[in-house]
PDB file of C-alpha atoms and ligand atoms in Angstrom:
ATOM      1  CA  MET A  12     -10.710   0.557 -18.701  1.00 55.00           C
ATOM      2  CA  LYS A  13     -11.265   4.271 -18.250  1.00 60.00           C
ATOM      3  CA  ARG A  14     -13.531   6.055 -20.681  1.00 70.00           C
ATOM      4  CA  PHE A  15     -12.084   8.832 -22.805  1.00 72.00           C
ATOM      5  CA  SER A  16     -14.163  11.425 -20.930  1.00 74.00           C
ATOM      6  CA  GLU A  17     -12.621  10.301 -17.622  1.00 72.00           C
ATOM      7  CA  HIS A  18      -9.142  10.765 -19.084  1.00 74.00           C
ATOM      8  CA  ILE A  19     -10.066  14.300 -20.184  1.00 75.00           C
ATOM      9  CA  VAL A  20     -11.276  15.127 -16.674  1.00 72.00           C
ATOM     10  CA  GLU A  21      -8.066  13.760 -15.132  1.00 71.00           C
ATOM     11  CA  SER A  22      -5.572  15.184 -17.565  1.00 75.00           C
ATOM     12  CA  VAL A  23      -7.151  18.543 -18.482  1.00 76.00           C
ATOM     13  CA  VAL A  24     -10.019  19.577 -16.243  1.00 73.00           C
ATOM     14  CA  ASN A  25      -8.559  18.680 -12.818  1.00 71.00           C
ATOM     15  CA  PRO A  26      -5.192  20.443 -13.425  1.00 68.00           C
ATOM     16  CA  LEU A  27      -7.104  23.569 -14.593  1.00 70.00           C
ATOM     17  CA  ILE A  28      -9.279  23.541 -11.477  1.00 67.00           C
ATOM     18  CA  LYS A  29      -6.106  23.215  -9.359  1.00 67.00           C
ATOM     19  CA  LEU A  30      -4.549  26.178 -11.160  1.00 67.00           C
ATOM     20  CA  PHE A  31      -7.407  28.484 -10.196  1.00 69.00           C
ATOM     21  CA  TYR A  32      -8.306  26.836  -6.902  1.00 70.00           C
ATOM     22  CA  PRO A  33      -5.019  25.479  -5.496  1.00 75.00           C
ATOM     23  CA  ASP A  34      -5.213  22.844  -2.773  1.00 88.00           C
ATOM     24  CA  GLU A  35      -5.029  24.036   0.782  1.00 94.00           C
ATOM     25  CA  CYS A  36      -3.283  22.293   3.652  1.00 96.00           C
ATOM     26  CA  ARG A  37      -5.883  20.265   5.550  1.00 94.00           C
ATOM     27  CA  ASN A  38      -4.387  21.368   8.859  1.00 95.00           C
ATOM     28  CA  CYS A  39      -3.278  25.029   8.604  1.00 97.00           C
ATOM     29  CA  GLY A  40      -5.164  26.118   5.469  1.00 96.00           C
ATOM     30  CA  GLY A  41      -2.011  27.402   3.742  1.00 95.00           C
ATOM     31  CA  ILE A  42      -1.667  26.978  -0.025  1.00 94.00           C
ATOM     32  CA  LEU A  43       0.144  23.748  -0.833  1.00 94.00           C
ATOM     33  CA  SER A  44       3.392  24.060  -2.772  1.00 92.00           C
ATOM     34  CA  PHE A  45       4.368  21.781  -5.612  1.00 89.00           C
ATOM     35  CA  GLY A  46       4.983  18.285  -4.259  1.00 88.00           C
ATOM     36  CA  GLU A  47       2.986  18.788  -1.062  1.00 93.00           C
ATOM     37  CA  VAL A  48      -0.052  16.525  -0.767  1.00 94.00           C
ATOM     38  CA  ILE A  49      -2.963  17.028   1.692  1.00 95.00           C
ATOM     39  CA  LEU A  50      -0.623  18.558   4.317  1.00 96.00           C
ATOM     40  CA  CYS A  51       2.057  21.224   3.871  1.00 96.00           C
ATOM     41  CA  ASP A  52       5.584  20.134   4.781  1.00 96.00           C
ATOM     42  CA  SER A  53       5.430  21.963   8.091  1.00 96.00           C
ATOM     43  CA  CYS A  54       2.194  20.245   9.208  1.00 97.00           C
ATOM     44  CA  PHE A  55       3.347  16.912   7.756  1.00 96.00           C
ATOM     45  CA  SER A  56       6.473  17.074   9.919  1.00 95.00           C
ATOM     46  CA  LYS A  57       4.187  17.126  12.994  1.00 94.00           C
ATOM     47  CA  PHE A  58       1.859  14.389  11.729  1.00 94.00           C
ATOM     48  CA  GLU A  59       1.405  11.551  14.211  1.00 93.00           C
ATOM     49  CA  PHE A  60       1.217   8.103  12.621  1.00 94.00           C
ATOM     50  CA  GLN A  61      -0.126   5.923  15.468  1.00 94.00           C
ATOM     51  CA  PRO A  62       1.680   2.814  14.186  1.00 96.00           C
ATOM     52  CA  LYS A  63       0.202  -0.640  14.839  1.00 96.00           C
ATOM     53  CA  TYR A  64       2.678  -3.369  15.652  1.00 94.00           C
ATOM     54  CA  GLU A  65       1.710  -6.916  16.533  1.00 95.00           C
ATOM     55  CA  GLU A  66       4.065  -9.808  17.237  1.00 95.00           C
ATOM     56  CA  ASP A  67       3.212 -13.509  16.733  1.00 96.00           C
ATOM     57  CA  ALA A  68      -0.067 -12.565  15.155  1.00 95.00           C
ATOM     58  CA  THR A  69      -2.607 -14.716  13.367  1.00 95.00           C
ATOM     59  CA  ILE A  70      -4.727 -13.094  10.705  1.00 95.00           C
ATOM     60  CA  SER A  71      -7.240 -14.830   8.440  1.00 93.00           C
ATOM     61  CA  GLY A  72      -5.955 -18.182   9.731  1.00 93.00           C
ATOM     62  CA  CYS A  73      -2.332 -17.431   8.883  1.00 94.00           C
ATOM     63  CA  GLN A  74       0.493 -17.027  11.403  1.00 95.00           C
ATOM     64  CA  PHE A  75       3.083 -14.243  11.075  1.00 96.00           C
ATOM     65  CA  SER A  76       6.014 -13.252  13.279  1.00 95.00           C
ATOM     66  CA  TYR A  77       4.820  -9.673  13.058  1.00 95.00           C
ATOM     67  CA  ILE A  78       2.295  -7.404  11.405  1.00 97.00           C
ATOM     68  CA  PHE A  79       3.135  -3.730  11.067  1.00 97.00           C
ATOM     69  CA  SER A  80       1.068  -0.798   9.774  1.00 97.00           C
ATOM     70  CA  LEU A  81       2.069   2.867   9.786  1.00 97.00           C
ATOM     71  CA  GLY A  82      -1.314   3.835  11.213  1.00 97.00           C
ATOM     72  CA  ILE A  83      -5.064   3.339  11.387  1.00 97.00           C
ATOM     73  CA  HIS A  84      -7.104   3.475   8.178  1.00 96.00           C
ATOM     74  CA  ASN A  85      -8.895   6.733   8.873  1.00 95.00           C
ATOM     75  CA  GLY A  86      -8.427  10.491   8.660  1.00 95.00           C
ATOM     76  CA  ILE A  87      -5.378  11.830   6.869  1.00 95.00           C
ATOM     77  CA  LEU A  88      -3.699   8.451   6.324  1.00 96.00           C
ATOM     78  CA  GLN A  89      -6.832   7.047   4.694  1.00 96.00           C
ATOM     79  CA  GLU A  90      -6.840  10.079   2.399  1.00 96.00           C
ATOM     80  CA  TYR A  91      -3.199   9.486   1.513  1.00 96.00           C
ATOM     81  CA  VAL A  92      -4.023   5.905   0.526  1.00 96.00           C
ATOM     82  CA  HIS A  93      -6.981   7.124  -1.522  1.00 95.00           C
ATOM     83  CA  ARG A  94      -4.942   9.804  -3.319  1.00 94.00           C
ATOM     84  CA  MET A  95      -2.231   7.262  -4.061  1.00 95.00           C
ATOM     85  CA  LYS A  96      -4.555   4.582  -5.431  1.00 92.00           C
ATOM     86  CA  TYR A  97      -7.278   6.518  -7.166  1.00 91.00           C
ATOM     87  CA  GLU A  98      -5.567   9.777  -8.102  1.00 91.00           C
ATOM     88  CA  GLY A  99      -2.209   8.247  -8.956  1.00 91.00           C
ATOM     89  CA  VAL A 100      -0.064  10.322  -6.572  1.00 93.00           C
ATOM     90  CA  GLN A 101       2.901   7.980  -6.633  1.00 94.00           C
ATOM     91  CA  SER A 102       5.107  10.123  -4.377  1.00 94.00           C
ATOM     92  CA  ILE A 103       2.956   9.308  -1.315  1.00 96.00           C
ATOM     93  CA  PRO A 104       4.539   6.009  -0.174  1.00 96.00           C
ATOM     94  CA  LYS A 105       8.030   7.520  -0.294  1.00 95.00           C
ATOM     95  CA  ARG A 106       6.881  10.580   1.634  1.00 95.00           C
ATOM     96  CA  LEU A 107       5.178   8.514   4.368  1.00 96.00           C
ATOM     97  CA  ILE A 108       7.901   5.889   4.657  1.00 96.00           C
ATOM     98  CA  THR A 109      10.748   8.424   4.690  1.00 95.00           C
ATOM     99  CA  ARG A 110       9.041  10.362   7.460  1.00 95.00           C
ATOM    100  CA  ALA A 111       8.281   7.193   9.438  1.00 96.00           C
ATOM    101  CA  ASP A 112      11.939   6.226   9.201  1.00 95.00           C
ATOM    102  CA  GLU A 113      13.116   9.695  10.255  1.00 94.00           C
ATOM    103  CA  ILE A 114      11.039   9.573  13.425  1.00 94.00           C
ATOM    104  CA  GLY A 115      12.109   5.987  14.103  1.00 94.00           C
ATOM    105  CA  ILE A 116       8.800   4.147  13.855  1.00 94.00           C
ATOM    106  CA  LEU A 117       9.719   1.778  11.006  1.00 93.00           C
ATOM    107  CA  PRO A 118      10.330  -1.746  12.335  1.00 91.00           C
ATOM    108  CA  SER A 119      13.787  -1.576  10.759  1.00 90.00           C
ATOM    109  CA  LYS A 120      15.353  -4.527  12.551  1.00 87.00           C
ATOM    110  CA  PHE A 121      12.543  -6.784  11.309  1.00 90.00           C
ATOM    111  CA  LEU A 122      12.670  -5.494   7.751  1.00 92.00           C
ATOM    112  CA  ARG A 123      16.416  -5.313   7.263  1.00 90.00           C
ATOM    113  CA  GLU A 124      17.855  -7.959   4.925  1.00 90.00           C
ATOM    114  CA  LYS A 125      14.428  -9.344   4.110  1.00 94.00           C
ATOM    115  CA  THR A 126      12.905  -9.754   0.678  1.00 95.00           C
ATOM    116  CA  LEU A 127       9.840  -7.559   0.241  1.00 97.00           C
ATOM    117  CA  ILE A 128       7.081  -9.102  -1.846  1.00 97.00           C
ATOM    118  CA  PRO A 129       4.378  -6.688  -3.021  1.00 98.00           C
ATOM    119  CA  VAL A 130       0.816  -8.008  -3.298  1.00 97.00           C
ATOM    120  CA  PRO A 131       0.358  -8.075  -7.078  1.00 97.00           C
ATOM    121  CA  LEU A 132      -2.413  -6.418  -9.038  1.00 94.00           C
ATOM    122  CA  HIS A 133      -4.051  -8.041 -12.030  1.00 92.00           C
ATOM    123  CA  PRO A 134      -2.224  -6.943 -15.238  1.00 91.00           C
ATOM    124  CA  ALA A 135      -5.434  -5.244 -16.449  1.00 90.00           C
ATOM    125  CA  LYS A 136      -5.527  -3.229 -13.224  1.00 90.00           C
ATOM    126  CA  VAL A 137      -1.872  -2.201 -13.604  1.00 92.00           C
ATOM    127  CA  ARG A 138      -2.627  -1.002 -17.146  1.00 92.00           C
ATOM    128  CA  GLU A 139      -5.598   1.007 -15.893  1.00 91.00           C
ATOM    129  CA  ARG A 140      -3.841   2.515 -12.840  1.00 91.00           C
ATOM    130  CA  GLY A 141      -0.393   2.735 -14.371  1.00 93.00           C
ATOM    131  CA  PHE A 142       1.366   1.290 -11.314  1.00 95.00           C
ATOM    132  CA  ASN A 143       1.042  -1.159  -8.448  1.00 96.00           C
ATOM    133  CA  GLN A 144       0.867   0.812  -5.194  1.00 96.00           C
ATOM    134  CA  ALA A 145       2.261  -2.106  -3.159  1.00 97.00           C
ATOM    135  CA  GLU A 146       5.289  -2.214  -5.428  1.00 97.00           C
ATOM    136  CA  ILE A 147       6.087   1.494  -5.063  1.00 96.00           C
ATOM    137  CA  MET A 148       5.693   1.082  -1.291  1.00 97.00           C
ATOM    138  CA  ALA A 149       8.153  -1.814  -1.305  1.00 97.00           C
ATOM    139  CA  GLN A 150      10.590   0.229  -3.377  1.00 96.00           C
ATOM    140  CA  ALA A 151      10.288   3.157  -0.963  1.00 96.00           C
ATOM    141  CA  LEU A 152      11.060   0.786   1.931  1.00 96.00           C
ATOM    142  CA  SER A 153      13.997  -0.802   0.172  1.00 95.00           C
ATOM    143  CA  SER A 154      15.555   2.576  -0.561  1.00 92.00           C
ATOM    144  CA  ARG A 155      15.574   3.329   3.202  1.00 92.00           C
ATOM    145  CA  LEU A 156      16.564  -0.125   4.480  1.00 91.00           C
ATOM    146  CA  GLU A 157      18.766  -2.951   3.320  1.00 82.00           C
ATOM    147  CA  CYS A 158      16.087  -5.098   1.778  1.00 90.00           C
ATOM    148  CA  ASP A 159      15.288  -6.077  -1.771  1.00 92.00           C
ATOM    149  CA  VAL A 160      12.024  -6.123  -3.681  1.00 95.00           C
ATOM    150  CA  LEU A 161      10.932  -9.166  -5.609  1.00 96.00           C
ATOM    151  CA  ASN A 162       7.738  -9.480  -7.635  1.00 96.00           C
ATOM    152  CA  ALA A 163       7.500 -13.149  -6.744  1.00 96.00           C
ATOM    153  CA  LEU A 164       3.723 -13.342  -7.079  1.00 97.00           C
ATOM    154  CA  LYS A 165       1.316 -12.754  -9.922  1.00 96.00           C
ATOM    155  CA  ARG A 166      -2.451 -12.413  -9.918  1.00 94.00           C
ATOM    156  CA  ILE A 167      -3.903 -15.064 -12.167  1.00 92.00           C
ATOM    157  CA  ARG A 168      -7.572 -14.271 -11.708  1.00 88.00           C
ATOM    158  CA  TYR A 169      -9.465 -10.977 -11.715  1.00 85.00           C
ATOM    159  CA  THR A 170     -10.982 -10.348  -8.271  1.00 87.00           C
ATOM    160  CA  LEU A 171     -13.844  -8.142  -7.107  1.00 86.00           C
ATOM    161  CA  PRO A 172     -13.024  -4.973  -5.139  1.00 83.00           C
ATOM    162  CA  MET A 173     -12.935  -6.062  -1.476  1.00 84.00           C
ATOM    163  CA  VAL A 174     -14.532  -2.944  -0.013  1.00 81.00           C
ATOM    164  CA  GLU A 175     -18.132  -4.151   0.114  1.00 85.00           C
ATOM    165  CA  LEU A 176     -17.500  -7.839   0.741  1.00 90.00           C
ATOM    166  CA  SER A 177     -18.008  -9.701   4.029  1.00 91.00           C
ATOM    167  CA  PRO A 178     -14.998 -11.498   5.583  1.00 89.00           C
ATOM    168  CA  GLU A 179     -16.189 -14.844   4.153  1.00 90.00           C
ATOM    169  CA  GLU A 180     -16.739 -13.363   0.688  1.00 92.00           C
ATOM    170  CA  ARG A 181     -13.281 -11.790   0.824  1.00 91.00           C
ATOM    171  CA  LYS A 182     -11.694 -15.186   1.469  1.00 91.00           C
ATOM    172  CA  ARG A 183     -13.574 -16.753  -1.444  1.00 91.00           C
ATOM    173  CA  ASN A 184     -12.761 -13.781  -3.659  1.00 91.00           C
ATOM    174  CA  VAL A 185      -8.981 -14.185  -3.328  1.00 92.00           C
ATOM    175  CA  LYS A 186      -8.848 -17.996  -3.111  1.00 92.00           C
ATOM    176  CA  GLY A 187      -6.697 -19.210  -6.006  1.00 91.00           C
ATOM    177  CA  ALA A 188      -6.141 -15.654  -7.251  1.00 93.00           C
ATOM    178  CA  PHE A 189      -2.334 -15.754  -6.917  1.00 96.00           C
ATOM    179  CA  ALA A 190       0.528 -17.880  -8.216  1.00 96.00           C
ATOM    180  CA  MET A 191       4.314 -17.858  -7.986  1.00 95.00           C
ATOM    181  CA  ARG A 192       6.382 -16.408 -10.767  1.00 94.00           C
ATOM    182  CA  ASN A 193       9.376 -18.424 -11.772  1.00 86.00           C
ATOM    183  CA  CYS A 194      11.867 -17.102  -9.225  1.00 84.00           C
ATOM    184  CA  ASN A 195      14.098 -18.091  -6.377  1.00 82.00           C
ATOM    185  CA  VAL A 196      13.521 -16.544  -2.959  1.00 84.00           C
ATOM    186  CA  GLN A 197      16.520 -16.946  -0.651  1.00 79.00           C
ATOM    187  CA  ARG A 198      15.839 -14.706   2.310  1.00 85.00           C
ATOM    188  CA  GLU A 199      12.972 -14.389   4.751  1.00 94.00           C
ATOM    189  CA  VAL A 200      10.103 -12.536   3.113  1.00 96.00           C
ATOM    190  CA  VAL A 201       7.724  -9.774   4.148  1.00 97.00           C
ATOM    191  CA  ILE A 202       4.479  -9.203   2.252  1.00 98.00           C
ATOM    192  CA  VAL A 203       3.760  -5.551   1.425  1.00 98.00           C
ATOM    193  CA  ASP A 204       0.297  -4.124   0.762  1.00 97.00           C
ATOM    194  CA  ASP A 205      -1.438  -0.754   1.085  1.00 96.00           C
ATOM    195  CA  VAL A 206      -4.297  -1.555   3.479  1.00 96.00           C
ATOM    196  CA  LEU A 207      -4.819  -4.414   5.928  1.00 96.00           C
ATOM    197  CA  THR A 208      -8.463  -5.198   6.624  1.00 94.00           C
ATOM    198  CA  THR A 209      -9.452  -8.825   7.309  1.00 93.00           C
ATOM    199  CA  GLY A 210      -6.086 -10.057   6.040  1.00 95.00           C
ATOM    200  CA  SER A 211      -7.585 -12.516   3.534  1.00 95.00           C
ATOM    201  CA  THR A 212      -5.425 -11.176   0.678  1.00 96.00           C
ATOM    202  CA  VAL A 213      -2.103 -11.322   2.543  1.00 97.00           C
ATOM    203  CA  ALA A 214      -3.014 -14.733   4.015  1.00 97.00           C
ATOM    204  CA  GLU A 215      -3.684 -16.121   0.539  1.00 96.00           C
ATOM    205  CA  CYS A 216      -0.388 -14.645  -0.719  1.00 97.00           C
ATOM    206  CA  ALA A 217       1.407 -16.181   2.285  1.00 96.00           C
ATOM    207  CA  ARG A 218      -0.154 -19.592   1.548  1.00 96.00           C
ATOM    208  CA  ILE A 219       1.206 -19.577  -2.012  1.00 95.00           C
ATOM    209  CA  LEU A 220       4.640 -18.365  -0.886  1.00 95.00           C
ATOM    210  CA  LYS A 221       4.862 -20.999   1.871  1.00 94.00           C
ATOM    211  CA  GLU A 222       3.863 -23.736  -0.576  1.00 93.00           C
ATOM    212  CA  ALA A 223       6.827 -22.619  -2.684  1.00 92.00           C
ATOM    213  CA  GLY A 224       9.107 -23.004   0.340  1.00 91.00           C
ATOM    214  CA  CYS A 225       9.366 -19.337   1.366  1.00 93.00           C
ATOM    215  CA  ASP A 226       9.805 -18.340   4.966  1.00 94.00           C
ATOM    216  CA  VAL A 227       7.074 -15.704   5.272  1.00 92.00           C
ATOM    217  CA  VAL A 228       7.736 -13.726   8.441  1.00 92.00           C
ATOM    218  CA  GLY A 229       5.776 -10.508   8.320  1.00 96.00           C
ATOM    219  CA  ILE A 230       3.314  -8.102   6.792  1.00 97.00           C
ATOM    220  CA  PHE A 231       3.885  -4.406   6.176  1.00 98.00           C
ATOM    221  CA  THR A 232       1.019  -2.100   5.241  1.00 98.00           C
ATOM    222  CA  LEU A 233       0.471   1.643   5.193  1.00 97.00           C
ATOM    223  CA  THR A 234      -2.789   1.435   7.102  1.00 97.00           C
ATOM    224  CA  ARG A 235      -4.826  -1.038   9.105  1.00 97.00           C
ATOM    225  CA  ALA A 236      -8.599  -0.999   9.397  1.00 93.00           C
ATOM    226  CA  ASN A 237      -9.724  -0.690  12.993  1.00 80.00           C
TER     227      ASN A 237
HETATM  228 ZN1   ZN B 550      -0.126  23.128   6.952  1.00 62.18          ZN
END
C-alpha cells in the first residue's frame, strides 16, 4: 500500500512540477502537448519498434507456436513500460499497439480470432496500481483486431518482484501462483504480458491453462529482454 505522503507527491506535487517544467520530447526537445508521452506525435510517428518474432519457440520449458514482442526492453520502449506500470499512464498500450498496427508490424493473422488472456496481478497489486497493465494491453489489441479478452486466470499467491531474481528463483517464485477462474475458453489462446524476460511467468500461466484444456498458441508482450 502506498503511504499518504506518496499519494500527495503523485497527485499534487508532480502535476505542479509539470505545470512549471513541462515535459520535453526525448527526441526533438519540443514541449509535449496533452496526451503526448516521452515523444511528441511527430517523433513517435517515426519511432522504430524493432519487433521480435519467433516461431515454434520454447521458453522456460514451454512450447509456443509463436512469441511476439513489439521491441527490445531498452531505450524508449523500456521507458514506456516504466511510465505505464509505475506512473499509471494507461494510454500507453493503446498508443503503441495502434501505431504498430498502422505500420503493419502486429502479427495480426496469428492474433485474429484468438482469446487474449492477460497475465493477472494479485488483487492487492491491482488495488495499489489501479489497473492491470496486461489487461489494458489485451483490450488495446482486441480493439484493433477481432479477438476477445478473457480474464481466465487469477493470481492466488503474492509473488516477489522478478527484477532481481535469478532464472531459477523466478521459476520458484511463480510456481503455483496462478489458478483458473471458473470460465470456458473455446478458442485458441494467446497470453499477454508487458515484459518477457526468462518467460517463467508466461510458462507457468500456460501450464495452468493447458491443464484446463486450453490450446495455448502464443505470447504477446510489449517488450522482450535481450
Ligand atoms: Zn519530438
